[in-house]
Amino acid sequence: MTAFPAVLINKTDDAQDVAYTEITDADLMEGDVTVRVSHSTVNYKDGLAITGKAPVVRRFPMVPGIDFAGEVDESTHLDWKPGDKVILNGWGVGETHLGGYAAKARVPGDWLVPLPDGLSAAQAMAVGTAGYTAMLCVLAIEGAGVTPDKGPVVVTGAAGGVGSVAIAILAKLGYPVVASTGRQSEHDYLRDLGATEIIDRAELSEKGRPLGKERWAGGIDAVGSHTLANVLAQTHYGGAVACCGLAQGMDLPATVAPFILRGISLLGVDSVMVPKPKRIAAWQRIVTDLDRDKLDAMTTTVSLKDAIQTAETILAGGVRGRTVVEVG
Ligand code: NDP
């Protein structure tokens, strides 16, 4: 059986060990479709999985990589045949099911969506789970009535993956965008993506008042904790905030004041278990609403071996935009 490259996480007595190695088809898990993986990405959750800083991995050994793009190699699933180009995000891949950091992955065909026309596999993974989640957040606030004429949208964790893609999409749709970042060095980058105003994340990251001056019509928050509480407290009457991340913390030290006095909606966004029609719709919107030059500008590409180091960097808040992993 031919061996192929993979990153493998193994559990040791009191820690875990991560290695760039080789596995074979016999190591793959159950599934009716085998995919030749060409690209994966480094998301925040991959950082947690590879470093072991949170108990993301639930099965050992584990191939990390919560998303991938590639071509169907073998299939007994009615929807897929060899040569079909596919994307996978979530469903526990890289957590409970072997993931995208290997040249092959075997998964249930129901988890796959077609690579949309107009995106290459590399571009789809430049978007990756972070960018697809950013799109889900935009769809959430749009659905709650936050349209560009209502006023600005604040994006927290702006220079990260979710934040960068959210800014580019919102700008293309005509929203004024307030970018909240802790990195002074990335102000020009954020303006180039389409931010119309930049604020220091320190303005939002400490305990604030239950209600503040109304500054934005909506928000996309990848940070949680006091930041999300302050975003809610400074949202216009009737506005909506999509919450998808916890880069500052998992807590939400807020009061009910924004909800009961300003009618603000807090919209939870999960990307892992989203039903297939909504996934396909989100990817279609990415095709039309994300400027490709901006996607290129926010993307760095690394080898499979170097993805291990990038996992450390992303948790330290040191990755700008998105990181594609060249796998196959
Ligand atoms: P990144 O690391 O690329 O971006 C996170 C950004 O948050 C950083 O770049 C930084 O932005 C900011 N940040 C980091 N630490 C802190 C801190 N202590 N306080 C305030 N801001 C901080 O990660 P991703 O964009 O890939 O993911 C962002 C979050 O979204 C993660 O928590 C991730 O788990 C979550 N997520 C959730 C998904 C879901 O399904 N709900 C799917 C995808 C991601 P800056 O330097 O500009 O300040």
Short mmCIF file of C-alpha atoms and ligand atoms in Angstrom, two decimals:
data_model
loop_
_atom_site.label_atom_id
_atom_site.label_comp_id
_atom_site.label_asym_id
_atom_site.label_seq_id
_atom_site.Cartn_x
_atom_site.Cartn_y
_atom_site.Cartn_z
CA MET A 1 0.00 0.00 0.00
CA THR A 2 1.44 3.38 -1.00
CA ALA A 3 2.32 5.73 1.83
CA PHE A 4 1.50 9.45 1.64
CA PRO A 5 2.52 12.45 3.74
CA ALA A 6 0.52 13.48 6.80
CA VAL A 7 0.74 15.37 10.05
CA LEU A 8 -0.14 13.09 12.94
CA ILE A 9 -1.01 13.93 16.54
CA ASN A 10 -0.41 11.15 19.04
CA LYS A 11 -1.21 11.12 22.72
CA THR A 12 1.61 10.55 25.17
CA ASP A 13 1.18 9.99 28.92
CA ASP A 14 0.54 13.58 29.91
CA ALA A 15 0.84 15.53 26.66
CA GLN A 16 0.67 15.04 22.92
CA ASP A 17 3.23 14.63 20.19
CA VAL A 18 2.91 16.09 16.67
CA ALA A 19 4.93 14.75 13.74
CA TYR A 20 5.24 15.18 10.00
CA THR A 21 5.15 11.58 8.83
CA GLU A 22 3.53 9.14 6.40
CA ILE A 23 0.34 7.09 6.62
CA THR A 24 -1.45 4.70 4.23
CA ASP A 25 -5.04 4.10 3.06
CA ALA A 26 -5.35 1.51 5.83
CA ASP A 27 -4.98 4.28 8.43
CA LEU A 28 -7.93 6.27 7.04
CA MET A 29 -11.30 6.14 8.75
CA GLU A 30 -14.69 4.97 7.51
CA GLY A 31 -16.38 6.85 4.72
CA ASP A 32 -17.81 6.32 1.25
CA VAL A 33 -15.60 8.90 -0.50
CA THR A 34 -11.80 9.08 -0.62
CA VAL A 35 -10.44 12.50 -1.58
CA ARG A 36 -6.97 13.41 -2.85
CA VAL A 37 -6.40 16.49 -0.72
CA SER A 38 -4.60 19.32 -2.51
CA HIS A 39 -5.00 22.11 0.07
CA SER A 40 -5.96 22.63 3.69
CA THR A 41 -5.58 25.66 5.95
CA VAL A 42 -4.50 26.77 9.41
CA ASN A 43 -7.52 27.94 11.40
CA TYR A 44 -7.53 28.98 15.05
CA LYS A 45 -9.06 25.60 15.95
CA ASP A 46 -6.20 23.81 14.15
CA GLY A 47 -3.87 25.82 16.39
CA LEU A 48 -5.72 24.53 19.46
CA ALA A 49 -5.66 20.95 18.14
CA ILE A 50 -1.97 20.87 17.20
CA THR A 51 -0.69 22.58 20.35
CA GLY A 52 -3.14 20.72 22.60
CA LYS A 53 -4.02 24.02 24.31
CA ALA A 54 -7.70 23.01 24.31
CA PRO A 55 -9.19 19.51 24.12
CA VAL A 56 -10.20 19.80 20.46
CA VAL A 57 -8.87 16.38 19.45
CA ARG A 58 -11.13 13.57 20.66
CA ARG A 59 -9.45 10.59 18.99
CA PHE A 60 -5.80 9.56 18.75
CA PRO A 61 -3.91 9.27 16.52
CA MET A 62 -5.45 12.28 14.72
CA VAL A 63 -4.68 13.97 11.44
CA PRO A 64 -5.49 17.65 12.15
CA GLY A 65 -6.97 20.03 9.58
CA ILE A 66 -10.61 21.03 10.00
CA ASP A 67 -11.04 21.77 6.31
CA PHE A 68 -9.70 20.67 2.93
CA ALA A 69 -10.18 20.91 -0.81
CA GLY A 70 -9.31 18.29 -3.37
CA GLU A 71 -10.51 15.78 -5.96
CA VAL A 72 -12.54 12.65 -5.41
CA ASP A 73 -10.32 9.58 -5.85
CA GLU A 74 -12.83 6.80 -5.09
CA SER A 75 -16.53 6.95 -4.27
CA THR A 76 -19.47 4.66 -3.57
CA HIS A 77 -21.65 7.70 -2.75
CA LEU A 78 -24.26 8.51 -5.39
CA ASP A 79 -23.43 12.24 -5.47
CA TRP A 80 -19.72 11.88 -6.15
CA LYS A 81 -17.49 10.30 -8.79
CA PRO A 82 -13.70 10.25 -9.29
CA GLY A 83 -12.42 13.62 -10.49
CA ASP A 84 -15.15 15.71 -8.81
CA LYS A 85 -13.74 18.78 -7.10
CA VAL A 86 -14.90 19.12 -3.49
CA ILE A 87 -14.57 21.16 -0.30
CA LEU A 88 -15.03 20.07 3.28
CA ASN A 89 -15.49 22.27 6.36
CA GLY A 90 -16.19 21.03 9.87
CA TRP A 91 -18.29 17.96 10.76
CA GLY A 92 -15.63 17.12 13.37
CA VAL A 93 -12.92 16.55 10.77
CA GLY A 94 -9.55 17.19 12.45
CA GLU A 95 -11.26 16.63 15.83
CA THR A 96 -13.02 13.23 15.85
CA HIS A 97 -12.44 12.19 12.22
CA LEU A 98 -9.03 12.26 10.45
CA GLY A 99 -8.61 15.66 8.81
CA GLY A 100 -7.07 17.61 5.96
CA TYR A 101 -3.35 17.52 6.84
CA ALA A 102 -2.79 14.35 4.79
CA ALA A 103 -2.62 13.77 1.05
CA LYS A 104 -5.78 11.63 1.29
CA ALA A 105 -8.92 11.81 3.42
CA ARG A 106 -11.81 9.35 3.60
CA VAL A 107 -15.15 10.85 4.71
CA PRO A 108 -18.91 10.37 4.39
CA GLY A 109 -19.92 11.90 1.05
CA ASP A 110 -22.74 13.82 2.74
CA TRP A 111 -20.11 16.04 4.38
CA LEU A 112 -18.73 17.28 1.04
CA VAL A 113 -19.86 20.27 -1.00
CA PRO A 114 -18.85 20.93 -4.61
CA LEU A 115 -16.04 23.38 -5.25
CA PRO A 116 -18.06 26.27 -6.68
CA ASP A 117 -17.38 27.48 -10.23
CA GLY A 118 -15.19 30.54 -10.04
CA LEU A 119 -12.93 29.35 -7.19
CA SER A 120 -9.79 27.22 -7.43
CA ALA A 121 -9.04 24.71 -4.67
CA ALA A 122 -6.29 27.02 -3.40
CA GLN A 123 -8.68 30.01 -3.32
CA ALA A 124 -11.36 27.97 -1.55
CA MET A 125 -8.85 27.13 1.16
CA ALA A 126 -7.61 30.73 1.28
CA VAL A 127 -11.21 31.37 2.32
CA GLY A 128 -11.25 28.18 4.44
CA THR A 129 -13.36 27.65 7.51
CA ALA A 130 -12.53 31.11 8.89
CA GLY A 131 -13.69 32.85 5.70
CA TYR A 132 -16.75 30.67 5.25
CA THR A 133 -17.66 31.48 8.87
CA ALA A 134 -17.20 35.18 8.10
CA MET A 135 -19.71 34.74 5.25
CA LEU A 136 -22.14 32.97 7.61
CA CYS A 137 -21.80 35.97 9.95
CA VAL A 138 -22.53 38.43 7.12
CA LEU A 139 -25.59 36.35 6.13
CA ALA A 140 -26.73 36.38 9.78
CA ILE A 141 -26.62 40.17 10.20
CA GLU A 142 -28.09 40.72 6.73
CA GLY A 143 -30.95 38.39 7.68
CA ALA A 144 -31.51 40.44 10.83
CA GLY A 145 -31.96 43.60 8.75
CA VAL A 146 -28.50 45.16 9.06
CA THR A 147 -28.12 46.60 5.56
CA PRO A 148 -25.38 49.03 4.41
CA ASP A 149 -27.71 52.06 4.71
CA LYS A 150 -28.21 51.38 8.45
CA GLY A 151 -24.67 52.39 9.38
CA PRO A 152 -21.26 50.84 10.05
CA VAL A 153 -20.50 47.28 11.07
CA VAL A 154 -17.73 46.65 13.60
CA VAL A 155 -15.42 43.66 13.01
CA THR A 156 -13.34 42.44 15.95
CA GLY A 157 -10.16 40.36 15.62
CA ALA A 158 -9.90 42.33 12.40
CA ALA A 159 -6.46 41.26 11.20
CA GLY A 160 -7.17 37.57 11.83
CA GLY A 161 -8.76 35.10 9.41
CA VAL A 162 -12.47 35.62 10.17
CA GLY A 163 -11.93 39.36 10.54
CA SER A 164 -9.99 39.88 7.30
CA VAL A 165 -12.52 38.00 5.16
CA ALA A 166 -15.46 39.70 6.91
CA ILE A 167 -14.00 43.15 6.20
CA ALA A 168 -13.40 42.37 2.51
CA ILE A 169 -16.93 41.00 2.04
CA LEU A 170 -18.64 43.83 3.96
CA ALA A 171 -16.68 46.44 2.00
CA LYS A 172 -17.66 44.88 -1.33
CA LEU A 173 -21.31 44.90 -0.22
CA GLY A 174 -21.05 48.63 0.56
CA TYR A 175 -20.98 48.60 4.37
CA PRO A 176 -18.84 51.15 6.19
CA VAL A 177 -16.54 48.93 8.33
CA VAL A 178 -15.02 49.70 11.73
CA ALA A 179 -12.06 47.35 12.22
CA SER A 180 -10.97 46.61 15.80
CA THR A 181 -7.37 45.42 16.01
CA GLY A 182 -4.55 45.22 18.51
CA ARG A 183 -1.95 45.48 15.76
CA GLN A 184 -0.92 49.01 14.79
CA SER A 185 1.31 47.47 12.11
CA GLU A 186 -1.76 46.17 10.24
CA HIS A 187 -3.66 49.45 9.86
CA ASP A 188 -2.68 49.89 6.19
CA TYR A 189 -3.53 46.24 5.49
CA LEU A 190 -6.99 46.69 7.04
CA ARG A 191 -7.63 49.92 5.08
CA ASP A 192 -6.65 48.10 1.88
CA LEU A 193 -9.18 45.37 2.68
CA GLY A 194 -11.87 48.05 2.98
CA ALA A 195 -11.97 49.22 6.61
CA THR A 196 -13.25 52.80 6.77
CA GLU A 197 -12.30 53.31 10.44
CA ILE A 198 -9.82 51.52 12.68
CA ILE A 199 -10.03 51.35 16.46
CA ASP A 200 -7.61 49.93 19.00
CA ARG A 201 -8.97 46.70 20.42
CA ALA A 202 -8.07 48.00 23.90
CA GLU A 203 -11.14 50.28 23.56
CA LEU A 204 -13.31 47.16 23.73
CA SER A 205 -11.33 44.58 25.66
CA GLU A 206 -11.81 45.85 29.24
CA LYS A 207 -14.95 45.75 31.38
CA GLY A 208 -17.29 48.48 30.11
CA ARG A 209 -20.67 50.03 30.91
CA PRO A 210 -23.94 48.11 30.31
CA LEU A 211 -24.88 50.63 27.60
CA GLY A 212 -22.66 53.07 25.73
CA LYS A 213 -22.90 55.56 22.90
CA GLU A 214 -24.48 53.92 19.82
CA ARG A 215 -21.57 53.52 17.38
CA TRP A 216 -22.48 50.79 14.87
CA ALA A 217 -25.52 49.15 13.31
CA GLY A 218 -24.08 45.68 13.63
CA GLY A 219 -21.06 43.63 14.47
CA ILE A 220 -19.10 40.51 13.58
CA ASP A 221 -17.25 39.28 16.64
CA ALA A 222 -14.51 36.63 16.62
CA VAL A 223 -13.22 37.56 20.08
CA GLY A 224 -15.92 37.04 22.77
CA SER A 225 -15.51 38.08 26.44
CA HIS A 226 -15.52 41.85 27.31
CA THR A 227 -15.05 42.70 23.64
CA LEU A 228 -18.39 41.17 22.67
CA ALA A 229 -20.07 42.71 25.72
CA ASN A 230 -18.81 46.18 24.68
CA VAL A 231 -19.76 45.63 21.02
CA LEU A 232 -23.32 44.84 22.15
CA ALA A 233 -23.40 47.85 24.50
CA GLN A 234 -22.45 50.19 21.63
CA THR A 235 -24.77 48.84 18.93
CA HIS A 236 -27.53 51.07 17.50
CA TYR A 237 -31.14 50.54 18.56
CA GLY A 238 -32.50 47.45 16.70
CA GLY A 239 -29.07 46.31 15.50
CA ALA A 240 -27.61 42.80 15.40
CA VAL A 241 -24.26 41.23 16.27
CA ALA A 242 -23.01 37.88 14.97
CA CYS A 243 -20.82 36.01 17.45
CA CYS A 244 -18.53 33.23 16.22
CA GLY A 245 -15.30 33.19 18.21
CA LEU A 246 -13.45 33.31 21.49
CA ALA A 247 -9.96 34.70 20.78
CA GLN A 248 -10.16 36.83 23.94
CA GLY A 249 -12.23 34.39 26.00
CA MET A 250 -15.22 32.10 26.15
CA ASP A 251 -16.95 34.20 28.80
CA LEU A 252 -19.57 36.84 28.05
CA PRO A 253 -19.57 39.33 30.94
CA ALA A 254 -22.52 41.35 29.63
CA THR A 255 -25.86 42.60 30.97
CA VAL A 256 -29.29 42.25 29.38
CA ALA A 257 -29.47 46.04 28.87
CA PRO A 258 -28.65 46.04 25.11
CA PHE A 259 -31.32 43.40 24.50
CA ILE A 260 -34.17 44.80 26.62
CA LEU A 261 -33.52 48.54 26.17
CA ARG A 262 -32.27 48.64 22.57
CA GLY A 263 -33.80 45.51 21.06
CA ILE A 264 -30.41 44.26 19.89
CA SER A 265 -30.07 40.69 18.62
CA LEU A 266 -27.12 38.44 19.40
CA LEU A 267 -26.78 35.89 16.61
CA GLY A 268 -24.78 32.74 17.30
CA VAL A 269 -22.83 31.40 14.33
CA ASP A 270 -21.52 27.83 14.12
CA SER A 271 -19.79 26.55 11.00
CA VAL A 272 -19.26 22.90 11.95
CA MET A 273 -22.75 21.37 11.81
CA VAL A 274 -24.41 23.72 9.30
CA PRO A 275 -26.87 21.88 7.00
CA LYS A 276 -25.68 21.39 3.42
CA PRO A 277 -28.04 23.83 1.61
CA LYS A 278 -26.86 26.69 3.82
CA ARG A 279 -23.21 25.74 3.18
CA ILE A 280 -23.71 25.75 -0.56
CA ALA A 281 -25.50 29.12 -0.38
CA ALA A 282 -22.66 30.59 1.70
CA TRP A 283 -20.02 29.36 -0.79
CA GLN A 284 -22.03 30.83 -3.68
CA ARG A 285 -22.10 34.19 -1.91
CA ILE A 286 -18.33 33.95 -1.37
CA VAL A 287 -17.91 33.56 -5.14
CA THR A 288 -19.86 36.76 -5.83
CA ASP A 289 -19.06 38.89 -2.78
CA LEU A 290 -15.36 38.39 -2.07
CA ASP A 291 -12.85 40.36 -4.12
CA ARG A 292 -10.13 37.96 -5.35
CA ASP A 293 -7.33 40.55 -5.19
CA LYS A 294 -8.16 41.16 -1.53
CA LEU A 295 -8.25 37.40 -0.93
CA ASP A 296 -4.75 37.14 -2.44
CA ALA A 297 -3.55 40.04 -0.30
CA MET A 298 -4.65 38.34 2.92
CA THR A 299 -3.24 34.88 2.07
CA THR A 300 0.07 33.22 2.98
CA THR A 301 0.90 29.71 1.75
CA VAL A 302 2.91 27.17 3.76
CA SER A 303 3.99 23.55 3.27
CA LEU A 304 2.36 20.72 5.19
CA LYS A 305 5.45 20.42 7.37
CA ASP A 306 5.47 24.16 8.21
CA ALA A 307 1.78 24.12 9.16
CA ILE A 308 2.85 22.69 12.55
CA GLN A 309 4.77 25.88 13.39
CA THR A 310 1.98 28.13 12.06
CA ALA A 311 -0.39 26.48 14.52
CA GLU A 312 1.69 27.96 17.36
CA THR A 313 1.81 31.36 15.68
CA ILE A 314 -1.95 31.62 15.16
CA LEU A 315 -2.66 31.07 18.87
CA ALA A 316 -0.17 33.81 19.71
CA GLY A 317 -2.23 36.19 17.53
CA GLY A 318 0.68 36.39 15.08
CA VAL A 319 -0.98 35.28 11.84
CA ARG A 320 -2.32 37.94 9.51
CA GLY A 321 -5.34 36.96 7.42
CA ARG A 322 -5.43 33.42 6.13
CA THR A 323 -2.90 30.61 5.77
CA VAL A 324 -3.23 27.97 3.05
CA VAL A 325 -1.47 24.63 3.50
CA GLU A 326 -0.23 22.96 0.30
CA VAL A 327 -0.86 19.29 0.95
CA GLY A 328 -0.90 17.21 -2.22
P1 NDP B 1 -7.12 34.30 14.05
O1 NDP B 1 -6.10 33.97 15.08
O2 NDP B 1 -6.70 34.37 12.63
O3 NDP B 1 -7.79 35.71 14.43
C1 NDP B 1 -8.15 36.03 15.74
C2 NDP B 1 -7.84 37.50 15.96
O4 NDP B 1 -8.40 37.87 17.22
C3 NDP B 1 -6.37 37.83 16.06
O5 NDP B 1 -5.78 37.99 14.81
C4 NDP B 1 -6.43 39.13 16.83
O6 NDP B 1 -6.80 40.18 15.93
C5 NDP B 1 -7.62 38.91 17.77
N1 NDP B 1 -7.19 38.50 19.11
C6 NDP B 1 -6.35 37.50 19.44
N2 NDP B 1 -6.19 37.42 20.76
C7 NDP B 1 -6.97 38.40 21.29
C8 NDP B 1 -7.22 38.84 22.63
N3 NDP B 1 -6.65 38.25 23.68
N4 NDP B 1 -8.07 39.87 22.80
C9 NDP B 1 -8.66 40.48 21.74
N5 NDP B 1 -8.44 40.11 20.46
C10 NDP B 1 -7.60 39.08 20.24
O7 NDP B 1 -8.30 33.25 14.22
P2 NDP B 1 -9.55 33.01 13.24
O8 NDP B 1 -9.93 34.28 12.60
O9 NDP B 1 -9.28 31.80 12.42
O10 NDP B 1 -10.67 32.61 14.31
C11 NDP B 1 -11.17 33.61 15.18
C12 NDP B 1 -12.09 32.99 16.21
O11 NDP B 1 -13.24 32.48 15.55
C13 NDP B 1 -11.48 31.84 16.99
O12 NDP B 1 -11.89 31.90 18.33
C14 NDP B 1 -12.06 30.62 16.31
O13 NDP B 1 -12.11 29.51 17.15
C15 NDP B 1 -13.44 31.13 15.94
N6 NDP B 1 -14.05 30.40 14.84
C16 NDP B 1 -15.30 29.89 15.06
C17 NDP B 1 -15.95 29.21 14.08
C18 NDP B 1 -17.35 28.75 14.33
O14 NDP B 1 -17.80 27.79 13.69
N7 NDP B 1 -18.09 29.39 15.22
C19 NDP B 1 -15.31 28.93 12.78
C20 NDP B 1 -14.03 29.60 12.61
C21 NDP B 1 -13.43 30.30 13.63
P3 NDP B 1 -6.02 41.60 15.91
O15 NDP B 1 -4.57 41.24 15.87
O16 NDP B 1 -6.51 42.28 14.69
O17 NDP B 1 -6.41 42.29 17.18
#
